[in-house]
PDB file of C-alpha atoms in Angstrom:
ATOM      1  CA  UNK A  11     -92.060 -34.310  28.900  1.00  0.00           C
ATOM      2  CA  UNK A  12     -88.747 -35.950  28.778  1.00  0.00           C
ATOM      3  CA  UNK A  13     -88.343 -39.526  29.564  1.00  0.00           C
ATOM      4  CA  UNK A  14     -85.170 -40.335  31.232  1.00  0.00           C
ATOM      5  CA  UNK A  15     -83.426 -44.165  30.555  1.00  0.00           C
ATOM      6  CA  UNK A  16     -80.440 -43.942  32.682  1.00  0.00           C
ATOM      7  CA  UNK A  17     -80.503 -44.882  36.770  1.00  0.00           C
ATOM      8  CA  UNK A  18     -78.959 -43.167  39.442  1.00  0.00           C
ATOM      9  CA  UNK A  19     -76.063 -43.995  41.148  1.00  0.00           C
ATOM     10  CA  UNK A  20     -78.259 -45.158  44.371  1.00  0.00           C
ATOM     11  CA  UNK A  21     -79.892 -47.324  41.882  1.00  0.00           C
ATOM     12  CA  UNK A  22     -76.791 -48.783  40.953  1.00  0.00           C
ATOM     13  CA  UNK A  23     -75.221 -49.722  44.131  1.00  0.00           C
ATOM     14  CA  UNK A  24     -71.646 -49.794  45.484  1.00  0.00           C
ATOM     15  CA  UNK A  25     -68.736 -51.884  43.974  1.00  0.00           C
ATOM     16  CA  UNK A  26     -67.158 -52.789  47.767  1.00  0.00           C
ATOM     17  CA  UNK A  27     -64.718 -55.378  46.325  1.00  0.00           C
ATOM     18  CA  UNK A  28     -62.631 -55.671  42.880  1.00  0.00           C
ATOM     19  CA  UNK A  29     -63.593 -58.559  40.477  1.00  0.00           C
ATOM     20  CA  UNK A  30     -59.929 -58.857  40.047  1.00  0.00           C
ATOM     21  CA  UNK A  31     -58.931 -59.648  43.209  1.00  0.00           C
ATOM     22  CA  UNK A  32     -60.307 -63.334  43.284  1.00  0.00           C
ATOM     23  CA  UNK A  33     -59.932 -64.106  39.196  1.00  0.00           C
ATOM     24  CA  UNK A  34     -58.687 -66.775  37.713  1.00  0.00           C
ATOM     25  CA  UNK A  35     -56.782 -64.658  35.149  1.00  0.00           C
ATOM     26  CA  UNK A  36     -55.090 -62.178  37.599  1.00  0.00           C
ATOM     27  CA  UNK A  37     -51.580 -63.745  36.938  1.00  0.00           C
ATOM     28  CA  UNK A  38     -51.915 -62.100  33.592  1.00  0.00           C
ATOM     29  CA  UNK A  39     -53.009 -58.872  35.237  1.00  0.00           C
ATOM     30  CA  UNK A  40     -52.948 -56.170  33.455  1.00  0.00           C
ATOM     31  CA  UNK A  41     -52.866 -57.319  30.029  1.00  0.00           C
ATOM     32  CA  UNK A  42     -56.205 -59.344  30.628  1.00  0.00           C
ATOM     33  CA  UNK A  43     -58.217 -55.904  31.730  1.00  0.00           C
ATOM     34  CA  UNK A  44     -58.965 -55.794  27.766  1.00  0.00           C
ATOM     35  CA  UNK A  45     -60.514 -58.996  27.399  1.00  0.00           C
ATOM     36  CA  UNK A  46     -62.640 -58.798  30.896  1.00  0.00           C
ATOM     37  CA  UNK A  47     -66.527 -59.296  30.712  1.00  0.00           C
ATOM     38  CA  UNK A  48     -67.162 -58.956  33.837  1.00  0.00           C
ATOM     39  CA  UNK A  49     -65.028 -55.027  33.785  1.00  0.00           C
ATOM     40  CA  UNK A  50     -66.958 -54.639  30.894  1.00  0.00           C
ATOM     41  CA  UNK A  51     -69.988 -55.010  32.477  1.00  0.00           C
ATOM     42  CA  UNK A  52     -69.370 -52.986  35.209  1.00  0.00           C
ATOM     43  CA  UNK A  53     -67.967 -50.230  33.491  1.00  0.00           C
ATOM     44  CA  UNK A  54     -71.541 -50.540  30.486  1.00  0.00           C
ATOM     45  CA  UNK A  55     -73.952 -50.148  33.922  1.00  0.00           C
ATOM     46  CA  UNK A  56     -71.934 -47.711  35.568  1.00  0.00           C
ATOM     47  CA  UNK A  57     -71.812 -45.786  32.661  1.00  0.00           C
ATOM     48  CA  UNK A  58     -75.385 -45.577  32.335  1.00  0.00           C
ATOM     49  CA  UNK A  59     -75.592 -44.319  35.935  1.00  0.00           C
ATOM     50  CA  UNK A  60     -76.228 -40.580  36.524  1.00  0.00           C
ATOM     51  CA  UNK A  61     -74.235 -39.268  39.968  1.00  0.00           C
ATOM     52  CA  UNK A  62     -76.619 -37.854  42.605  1.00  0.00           C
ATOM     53  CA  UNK A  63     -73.830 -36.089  44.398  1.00  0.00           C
ATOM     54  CA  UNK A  64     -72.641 -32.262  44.297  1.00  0.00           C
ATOM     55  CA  UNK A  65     -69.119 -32.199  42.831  1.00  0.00           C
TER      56      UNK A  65
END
């Protein structure tokens, strides 16, 4: 039997606003994208995240 580790994209939940748009760094937008933890973040979960949808 094979174990899956990832989550689905339900499971995840919906990104309804950018991070960006309230950061204290976004003069130096986007030169700081590289440095972000909080994109990083975001991107390491929603790369873990397996689509449910037909495409």
């Amino acid at each position: 039997m094979t174990v899956y580790k990832y989550k689905f994209d339900f499971e995840v939940g919906n990104l309804i606003k950018s991070p960006c748009k309230e950061c204290e760094d976004r003069k130096h937008f986007p030169k700081c994208i590289e440095m972000c933890k909080m994109l990083d973040r975001i991107q390491t979960v929603l790369a873990e995240a397996r689509s449910c949808s037909r495409g």
